[in-house]
Amino acid sequence: DIVMTQSPDSLAVSLGERATINCKASQSVLSSSRNKNYLAWYQQKPGQPPKLLIYWASTRESGVPDRFSGSGSGTDFTLTISSLQAEDVAVYYCQQYYNTHTFGQGTKLEIK
Amino acid sequence: QVQLQESGPGLVKPSQTLSLTCTVSGGSISSAGYHWSWIRHHPGKGLEWIGYIYYSGSTYYNPSLRSRVTISIDTSKNQFSLRLSSVTAADTAVYYCASAIAAAPLDLWGRGTLVTVSS
């Protein structure tokens, strides 16, 4: 199994400030043959299903605001929200799809 | 556009089998290369991938649940199903069905259905 570990578990950021969430995989999720990282980020709000934000570690899903960005490769990844908006309050999950699927434990993002 | 909808009992007794169905509308469950997943969200906890099935019937399960899980597909009804045996209170969760192209993230989700395990 590939274990995904996120940090921190919770995060409070002021409106307009940057939020950064980290995700570490227990083994590389980089495909050398395709040169792609099989890593996605999801946003989940209460009472809603998860929403895909970013895939291939850094590609934004259609319609996702450009304040959301993803980076990293191999085993270490980061989701950054450049300027936090009130509607960004949610739980964020990283997920690997290199070998079946595994989610991180989630990071709860709140307004400071 | 393609939509997914979960259905099934909201209450299951301990030791019994949880059974849920996901109906695919607006598209074919037999689309080549797609797999159809079940994921659950325990109250106050994170997401847990349960397993997925291809239209061919090939299945892949979370090792921690493999001994209790069966996912099946009915192409004639455009549905796929989850059976989880010997349930306990720890299986209480919101269960989601979702889909993806092989080796791609889950980009389509159902709204989820709460299943409570209680006597």
PDB file of C-alpha atoms in Angstrom:
ATOM      1  CA  ASP A   1       0.000   0.000   0.000  1.00  0.00           C
ATOM      2  CA  ILE A   2       1.039   3.586  -0.599  1.00  0.00           C
ATOM      3  CA  VAL A   3       0.396   5.581   2.570  1.00  0.00           C
ATOM      4  CA  MET A   4      -0.348   9.292   2.186  1.00  0.00           C
ATOM      5  CA  THR A   5       0.401  11.597   5.128  1.00  0.00           C
ATOM      6  CA  GLN A   6      -0.740  15.214   5.201  1.00  0.00           C
ATOM      7  CA  SER A   7       0.466  18.063   7.367  1.00  0.00           C
ATOM      8  CA  PRO A   8      -0.804  19.895   9.233  1.00  0.00           C
ATOM      9  CA  ASP A   9      -4.044  18.230  10.350  1.00  0.00           C
ATOM     10  CA  SER A  10      -5.629  21.661  10.704  1.00  0.00           C
ATOM     11  CA  LEU A  11      -4.721  25.156   9.641  1.00  0.00           C
ATOM     12  CA  ALA A  12      -6.102  28.625  10.397  1.00  0.00           C
ATOM     13  CA  VAL A  13      -5.223  31.397   7.945  1.00  0.00           C
ATOM     14  CA  SER A  14      -6.366  35.017   7.684  1.00  0.00           C
ATOM     15  CA  LEU A  15      -8.442  36.088   4.697  1.00  0.00           C
ATOM     16  CA  GLY A  16      -6.191  37.144   1.842  1.00  0.00           C
ATOM     17  CA  GLU A  17      -3.206  35.270   3.224  1.00  0.00           C
ATOM     18  CA  ARG A  18      -1.474  32.188   1.813  1.00  0.00           C
ATOM     19  CA  ALA A  19      -2.397  28.680   2.911  1.00  0.00           C
ATOM     20  CA  THR A  20      -0.033  25.751   2.378  1.00  0.00           C
ATOM     21  CA  ILE A  21      -0.822  22.074   2.850  1.00  0.00           C
ATOM     22  CA  ASN A  22       1.752  19.323   2.517  1.00  0.00           C
ATOM     23  CA  CYS A  23       1.380  15.717   1.461  1.00  0.00           C
ATOM     24  CA  LYS A  24       3.973  12.958   1.641  1.00  0.00           C
ATOM     25  CA  ALA A  25       3.717   9.573  -0.033  1.00  0.00           C
ATOM     26  CA  SER A  26       5.366   6.489   1.449  1.00  0.00           C
ATOM     27  CA  GLN A  27       6.787   5.699  -1.990  1.00  0.00           C
ATOM     28  CA  SER A  28       7.177   7.600  -5.216  1.00  0.00           C
ATOM     29  CA  VAL A  29       4.058   8.216  -7.281  1.00  0.00           C
ATOM     30  CA  LEU A  30       6.076   9.456 -10.258  1.00  0.00           C
ATOM     31  CA  SER A  31       5.811   7.384 -13.395  1.00  0.00           C
ATOM     32  CA  SER A  32       9.183   7.560 -15.090  1.00  0.00           C
ATOM     33  CA  SER A  33       7.746   6.306 -18.375  1.00  0.00           C
ATOM     34  CA  ARG A  34       5.064   9.018 -18.528  1.00  0.00           C
ATOM     35  CA  ASN A  35       6.947  11.613 -16.451  1.00  0.00           C
ATOM     36  CA  LYS A  36       3.756  12.268 -14.497  1.00  0.00           C
ATOM     37  CA  ASN A  37       3.027  12.322 -10.779  1.00  0.00           C
ATOM     38  CA  TYR A  38      -0.147  10.387 -10.005  1.00  0.00           C
ATOM     39  CA  LEU A  39      -1.239  12.816  -7.292  1.00  0.00           C
ATOM     40  CA  ALA A  40      -4.513  14.705  -6.916  1.00  0.00           C
ATOM     41  CA  TRP A  41      -5.985  17.213  -4.481  1.00  0.00           C
ATOM     42  CA  TYR A  42      -9.644  17.373  -3.459  1.00  0.00           C
ATOM     43  CA  GLN A  43     -11.719  19.910  -1.548  1.00  0.00           C
ATOM     44  CA  GLN A  44     -14.622  18.712   0.582  1.00  0.00           C
ATOM     45  CA  LYS A  45     -17.200  20.968   2.210  1.00  0.00           C
ATOM     46  CA  PRO A  46     -19.750  19.733   4.788  1.00  0.00           C
ATOM     47  CA  GLY A  47     -22.558  17.702   3.272  1.00  0.00           C
ATOM     48  CA  GLN A  48     -20.921  17.603  -0.154  1.00  0.00           C
ATOM     49  CA  PRO A  49     -18.865  15.027  -2.033  1.00  0.00           C
ATOM     50  CA  PRO A  50     -15.184  15.762  -2.604  1.00  0.00           C
ATOM     51  CA  LYS A  51     -14.408  18.051  -5.513  1.00  0.00           C
ATOM     52  CA  LEU A  52     -11.355  17.447  -7.684  1.00  0.00           C
ATOM     53  CA  LEU A  53      -9.120  20.533  -7.658  1.00  0.00           C
ATOM     54  CA  ILE A  54      -5.763  19.426  -9.065  1.00  0.00           C
ATOM     55  CA  TYR A  55      -4.431  16.320 -10.790  1.00  0.00           C
ATOM     56  CA  TRP A  56      -1.047  15.203 -12.110  1.00  0.00           C
ATOM     57  CA  ALA A  57       0.193  17.116  -9.026  1.00  0.00           C
ATOM     58  CA  SER A  58      -0.074  20.535 -10.678  1.00  0.00           C
ATOM     59  CA  THR A  59      -2.857  20.613 -13.308  1.00  0.00           C
ATOM     60  CA  ARG A  60      -5.930  22.562 -12.240  1.00  0.00           C
ATOM     61  CA  GLU A  61      -9.305  21.028 -13.003  1.00  0.00           C
ATOM     62  CA  SER A  62     -11.486  23.115 -15.281  1.00  0.00           C
ATOM     63  CA  GLY A  63     -13.233  25.909 -13.376  1.00  0.00           C
ATOM     64  CA  VAL A  64     -10.906  25.851 -10.363  1.00  0.00           C
ATOM     65  CA  PRO A  65      -9.713  29.371  -9.459  1.00  0.00           C
ATOM     66  CA  ASP A  66      -6.076  30.085 -10.202  1.00  0.00           C
ATOM     67  CA  ARG A  67      -5.380  30.914  -6.550  1.00  0.00           C
ATOM     68  CA  PHE A  68      -5.167  27.127  -6.128  1.00  0.00           C
ATOM     69  CA  SER A  69      -1.870  25.592  -7.223  1.00  0.00           C
ATOM     70  CA  GLY A  70      -0.102  22.291  -6.744  1.00  0.00           C
ATOM     71  CA  SER A  71       3.579  21.448  -6.783  1.00  0.00           C
ATOM     72  CA  GLY A  72       6.010  18.691  -5.946  1.00  0.00           C
ATOM     73  CA  SER A  73       7.254  15.429  -7.376  1.00  0.00           C
ATOM     74  CA  GLY A  74       8.072  11.897  -6.327  1.00  0.00           C
ATOM     75  CA  THR A  75       6.992  11.674  -2.709  1.00  0.00           C
ATOM     76  CA  ASP A  76       6.531  15.289  -1.559  1.00  0.00           C
ATOM     77  CA  PHE A  77       3.714  17.552  -2.683  1.00  0.00           C
ATOM     78  CA  THR A  78       2.147  20.870  -1.743  1.00  0.00           C
ATOM     79  CA  LEU A  79      -1.218  22.517  -2.266  1.00  0.00           C
ATOM     80  CA  THR A  80      -1.088  26.299  -2.060  1.00  0.00           C
ATOM     81  CA  ILE A  81      -3.970  28.748  -1.887  1.00  0.00           C
ATOM     82  CA  SER A  82      -2.377  32.070  -2.691  1.00  0.00           C
ATOM     83  CA  SER A  83      -5.014  34.364  -1.190  1.00  0.00           C
ATOM     84  CA  LEU A  84      -7.533  32.688   1.074  1.00  0.00           C
ATOM     85  CA  GLN A  85     -11.195  33.422   0.433  1.00  0.00           C
ATOM     86  CA  ALA A  86     -14.070  32.673   2.798  1.00  0.00           C
ATOM     87  CA  GLU A  87     -15.429  30.030   0.418  1.00  0.00           C
ATOM     88  CA  ASP A  88     -12.164  28.076   0.678  1.00  0.00           C
ATOM     89  CA  VAL A  89     -13.007  26.870   4.182  1.00  0.00           C
ATOM     90  CA  ALA A  90     -13.096  23.102   3.767  1.00  0.00           C
ATOM     91  CA  VAL A  91     -11.194  19.895   4.326  1.00  0.00           C
ATOM     92  CA  TYR A  92      -8.502  19.190   1.729  1.00  0.00           C
ATOM     93  CA  TYR A  93      -7.297  15.727   0.790  1.00  0.00           C
ATOM     94  CA  CYS A  94      -4.397  14.524  -1.279  1.00  0.00           C
ATOM     95  CA  GLN A  95      -4.783  11.231  -3.138  1.00  0.00           C
ATOM     96  CA  GLN A  96      -2.447   8.960  -5.046  1.00  0.00           C
ATOM     97  CA  TYR A  97      -3.750   7.053  -8.049  1.00  0.00           C
ATOM     98  CA  TYR A  98      -0.422   5.456  -9.005  1.00  0.00           C
ATOM     99  CA  ASN A  99      -1.407   2.142  -7.441  1.00  0.00           C
ATOM    100  CA  THR A 100      -5.169   1.871  -6.919  1.00  0.00           C
ATOM    101  CA  HIS A 101      -6.204   4.808  -4.699  1.00  0.00           C
ATOM    102  CA  THR A 102      -5.190   6.104  -1.263  1.00  0.00           C
ATOM    103  CA  PHE A 103      -6.189   9.325   0.437  1.00  0.00           C
ATOM    104  CA  GLY A 104      -4.354  11.395   2.996  1.00  0.00           C
ATOM    105  CA  GLN A 105      -6.053  11.900   6.344  1.00  0.00           C
ATOM    106  CA  GLY A 106      -7.227  15.386   5.406  1.00  0.00           C
ATOM    107  CA  THR A 107      -6.375  18.946   6.460  1.00  0.00           C
ATOM    108  CA  LYS A 108      -9.085  21.161   7.891  1.00  0.00           C
ATOM    109  CA  LEU A 109      -8.688  24.762   6.709  1.00  0.00           C
ATOM    110  CA  GLU A 110     -10.328  27.529   8.714  1.00  0.00           C
ATOM    111  CA  ILE A 111     -10.314  31.312   8.830  1.00  0.00           C
ATOM    112  CA  LYS A 112      -8.155  32.910  11.524  1.00  0.00           C
TER     113      LYS A 112
ATOM    114  CA  GLN B   1     -23.795  14.822 -18.531  1.00  0.00           C
ATOM    115  CA  VAL B   2     -22.983  11.633 -16.641  1.00  0.00           C
ATOM    116  CA  GLN B   3     -24.356  11.447 -13.113  1.00  0.00           C
ATOM    117  CA  LEU B   4     -24.016   8.906 -10.313  1.00  0.00           C
ATOM    118  CA  GLN B   5     -26.638   8.156  -7.664  1.00  0.00           C
ATOM    119  CA  GLU B   6     -26.239   5.903  -4.645  1.00  0.00           C
ATOM    120  CA  SER B   7     -29.175   3.956  -3.215  1.00  0.00           C
ATOM    121  CA  GLY B   8     -29.732   1.419  -0.467  1.00  0.00           C
ATOM    122  CA  PRO B   9     -30.762   0.992   3.174  1.00  0.00           C
ATOM    123  CA  GLY B  10     -29.728   3.736   5.564  1.00  0.00           C
ATOM    124  CA  LEU B  11     -29.700   1.413   8.558  1.00  0.00           C
ATOM    125  CA  VAL B  12     -28.016  -1.982   8.837  1.00  0.00           C
ATOM    126  CA  LYS B  13     -27.817  -4.226  11.899  1.00  0.00           C
ATOM    127  CA  PRO B  14     -24.455  -5.345  13.249  1.00  0.00           C
ATOM    128  CA  SER B  15     -23.111  -8.578  11.727  1.00  0.00           C
ATOM    129  CA  GLN B  16     -25.356  -8.178   8.676  1.00  0.00           C
ATOM    130  CA  THR B  17     -24.357  -7.260   5.109  1.00  0.00           C
ATOM    131  CA  LEU B  18     -24.438  -3.702   3.829  1.00  0.00           C
ATOM    132  CA  SER B  19     -25.634  -3.477   0.222  1.00  0.00           C
ATOM    133  CA  LEU B  20     -25.574  -0.343  -1.920  1.00  0.00           C
ATOM    134  CA  THR B  21     -26.125   0.327  -5.601  1.00  0.00           C
ATOM    135  CA  CYS B  22     -24.828   3.140  -7.773  1.00  0.00           C
ATOM    136  CA  THR B  23     -26.856   4.008 -10.869  1.00  0.00           C
ATOM    137  CA  VAL B  24     -25.055   5.649 -13.774  1.00  0.00           C
ATOM    138  CA  SER B  25     -27.169   8.007 -15.873  1.00  0.00           C
ATOM    139  CA  GLY B  26     -26.307  10.044 -18.950  1.00  0.00           C
ATOM    140  CA  GLY B  27     -23.596   7.633 -20.020  1.00  0.00           C
ATOM    141  CA  SER B  28     -22.664   3.964 -20.321  1.00  0.00           C
ATOM    142  CA  ILE B  29     -21.086   1.971 -17.534  1.00  0.00           C
ATOM    143  CA  SER B  30     -19.453  -0.100 -20.280  1.00  0.00           C
ATOM    144  CA  SER B  31     -17.297   2.799 -21.462  1.00  0.00           C
ATOM    145  CA  ALA B  32     -13.870   1.385 -22.216  1.00  0.00           C
ATOM    146  CA  GLY B  33     -11.156   2.244 -19.754  1.00  0.00           C
ATOM    147  CA  TYR B  34     -13.378   3.549 -16.968  1.00  0.00           C
ATOM    148  CA  HIS B  35     -13.455   2.138 -13.490  1.00  0.00           C
ATOM    149  CA  TRP B  36     -16.212   2.539 -10.931  1.00  0.00           C
ATOM    150  CA  SER B  37     -15.319   3.108  -7.292  1.00  0.00           C
ATOM    151  CA  TRP B  38     -16.752   3.051  -3.816  1.00  0.00           C
ATOM    152  CA  ILE B  39     -15.344   5.396  -1.172  1.00  0.00           C
ATOM    153  CA  ARG B  40     -16.545   6.062   2.356  1.00  0.00           C
ATOM    154  CA  HIS B  41     -16.255   8.949   4.788  1.00  0.00           C
ATOM    155  CA  HIS B  42     -16.457   8.122   8.468  1.00  0.00           C
ATOM    156  CA  PRO B  43     -18.019  10.852  10.636  1.00  0.00           C
ATOM    157  CA  GLY B  44     -15.313  13.274  11.689  1.00  0.00           C
ATOM    158  CA  LYS B  45     -12.622  11.310   9.887  1.00  0.00           C
ATOM    159  CA  GLY B  46     -11.091  11.105   6.442  1.00  0.00           C
ATOM    160  CA  LEU B  47     -11.896   9.433   3.152  1.00  0.00           C
ATOM    161  CA  GLU B  48     -11.318   5.720   2.688  1.00  0.00           C
ATOM    162  CA  TRP B  49     -11.182   4.089  -0.741  1.00  0.00           C
ATOM    163  CA  ILE B  50     -13.037   0.767  -0.659  1.00  0.00           C
ATOM    164  CA  GLY B  51     -12.439  -0.592  -4.141  1.00  0.00           C
ATOM    165  CA  TYR B  52     -13.289  -0.351  -7.825  1.00  0.00           C
ATOM    166  CA  ILE B  53     -14.460  -2.422 -10.736  1.00  0.00           C
ATOM    167  CA  TYR B  54     -13.931  -2.220 -14.480  1.00  0.00           C
ATOM    168  CA  TYR B  55     -16.761  -2.896 -16.945  1.00  0.00           C
ATOM    169  CA  SER B  56     -14.974  -6.180 -17.689  1.00  0.00           C
ATOM    170  CA  GLY B  57     -15.596  -7.241 -14.092  1.00  0.00           C
ATOM    171  CA  SER B  58     -12.015  -6.950 -12.861  1.00  0.00           C
ATOM    172  CA  THR B  59     -11.949  -5.733  -9.271  1.00  0.00           C
ATOM    173  CA  TYR B  60      -9.431  -4.090  -6.962  1.00  0.00           C
ATOM    174  CA  TYR B  61     -10.030  -3.747  -3.244  1.00  0.00           C
ATOM    175  CA  ASN B  62      -8.542  -1.932  -0.267  1.00  0.00           C
ATOM    176  CA  PRO B  63      -6.434  -4.616   1.466  1.00  0.00           C
ATOM    177  CA  SER B  64      -7.869  -3.659   4.841  1.00  0.00           C
ATOM    178  CA  LEU B  65     -11.417  -4.464   3.649  1.00  0.00           C
ATOM    179  CA  ARG B  66     -10.757  -7.164   1.047  1.00  0.00           C
ATOM    180  CA  SER B  67     -12.022 -10.057   3.144  1.00  0.00           C
ATOM    181  CA  ARG B  68     -15.455  -8.411   3.553  1.00  0.00           C
ATOM    182  CA  VAL B  69     -16.012  -6.517   0.286  1.00  0.00           C
ATOM    183  CA  THR B  70     -17.561  -7.489  -3.025  1.00  0.00           C
ATOM    184  CA  ILE B  71     -18.091  -5.015  -5.861  1.00  0.00           C
ATOM    185  CA  SER B  72     -20.113  -6.144  -8.855  1.00  0.00           C
ATOM    186  CA  ILE B  73     -21.381  -4.607 -12.073  1.00  0.00           C
ATOM    187  CA  ASP B  74     -24.635  -4.988 -14.007  1.00  0.00           C
ATOM    188  CA  THR B  75     -24.149  -3.518 -17.458  1.00  0.00           C
ATOM    189  CA  SER B  76     -27.768  -4.222 -18.438  1.00  0.00           C
ATOM    190  CA  LYS B  77     -28.976  -1.896 -15.669  1.00  0.00           C
ATOM    191  CA  ASN B  78     -26.048   0.544 -15.911  1.00  0.00           C
ATOM    192  CA  GLN B  79     -25.360  -0.055 -12.229  1.00  0.00           C
ATOM    193  CA  PHE B  80     -22.587  -1.233  -9.972  1.00  0.00           C
ATOM    194  CA  SER B  81     -22.950  -2.449  -6.410  1.00  0.00           C
ATOM    195  CA  LEU B  82     -21.173  -2.777  -3.093  1.00  0.00           C
ATOM    196  CA  ARG B  83     -21.599  -5.533  -0.544  1.00  0.00           C
ATOM    197  CA  LEU B  84     -19.810  -5.289   2.802  1.00  0.00           C
ATOM    198  CA  SER B  85     -20.295  -8.249   5.113  1.00  0.00           C
ATOM    199  CA  SER B  86     -20.143  -8.634   8.890  1.00  0.00           C
ATOM    200  CA  VAL B  87     -20.607  -4.925   9.541  1.00  0.00           C
ATOM    201  CA  THR B  88     -19.953  -3.237  12.870  1.00  0.00           C
ATOM    202  CA  ALA B  89     -20.473   0.296  14.152  1.00  0.00           C
ATOM    203  CA  ALA B  90     -17.076   1.127  12.641  1.00  0.00           C
ATOM    204  CA  ASP B  91     -18.649   0.767   9.204  1.00  0.00           C
ATOM    205  CA  THR B  92     -21.029   3.665   9.851  1.00  0.00           C
ATOM    206  CA  ALA B  93     -20.152   6.245   7.214  1.00  0.00           C
ATOM    207  CA  VAL B  94     -21.288   8.210   4.202  1.00  0.00           C
ATOM    208  CA  TYR B  95     -20.719   5.963   1.196  1.00  0.00           C
ATOM    209  CA  TYR B  96     -19.908   7.529  -2.168  1.00  0.00           C
ATOM    210  CA  CYS B  97     -19.720   6.035  -5.615  1.00  0.00           C
ATOM    211  CA  ALA B  98     -17.312   7.663  -8.044  1.00  0.00           C
ATOM    212  CA  SER B  99     -15.726   7.100 -11.421  1.00  0.00           C
ATOM    213  CA  ALA B 100     -12.485   7.707 -13.259  1.00  0.00           C
ATOM    214  CA  ILE B 101     -10.619   6.738 -16.361  1.00  0.00           C
ATOM    215  CA  ALA B 102      -7.960   4.160 -15.561  1.00  0.00           C
ATOM    216  CA  ALA B 103      -4.865   5.669 -13.974  1.00  0.00           C
ATOM    217  CA  ALA B 104      -6.618   8.989 -13.429  1.00  0.00           C
ATOM    218  CA  PRO B 105      -8.190  10.763 -10.447  1.00  0.00           C
ATOM    219  CA  LEU B 106     -11.812  10.405  -9.395  1.00  0.00           C
ATOM    220  CA  ASP B 107     -13.484  13.221 -11.266  1.00  0.00           C
ATOM    221  CA  LEU B 108     -17.161  12.274 -10.949  1.00  0.00           C
ATOM    222  CA  TRP B 109     -18.867  11.582  -7.625  1.00  0.00           C
ATOM    223  CA  GLY B 110     -22.334  10.751  -6.401  1.00  0.00           C
ATOM    224  CA  ARG B 111     -23.878  12.815  -3.631  1.00  0.00           C
ATOM    225  CA  GLY B 112     -23.290  10.084  -1.069  1.00  0.00           C
ATOM    226  CA  THR B 113     -25.578   8.109   1.211  1.00  0.00           C
ATOM    227  CA  LEU B 114     -25.331   7.732   4.977  1.00  0.00           C
ATOM    228  CA  VAL B 115     -25.328   4.179   6.270  1.00  0.00           C
ATOM    229  CA  THR B 116     -25.644   3.666  10.005  1.00  0.00           C
ATOM    230  CA  VAL B 117     -24.822   0.333  11.619  1.00  0.00           C
ATOM    231  CA  SER B 118     -26.945  -0.078  14.714  1.00  0.00           C
ATOM    232  CA  SER B 119     -29.278  -2.585  16.321  1.00  0.00           C
TER     233      SER B 119
END
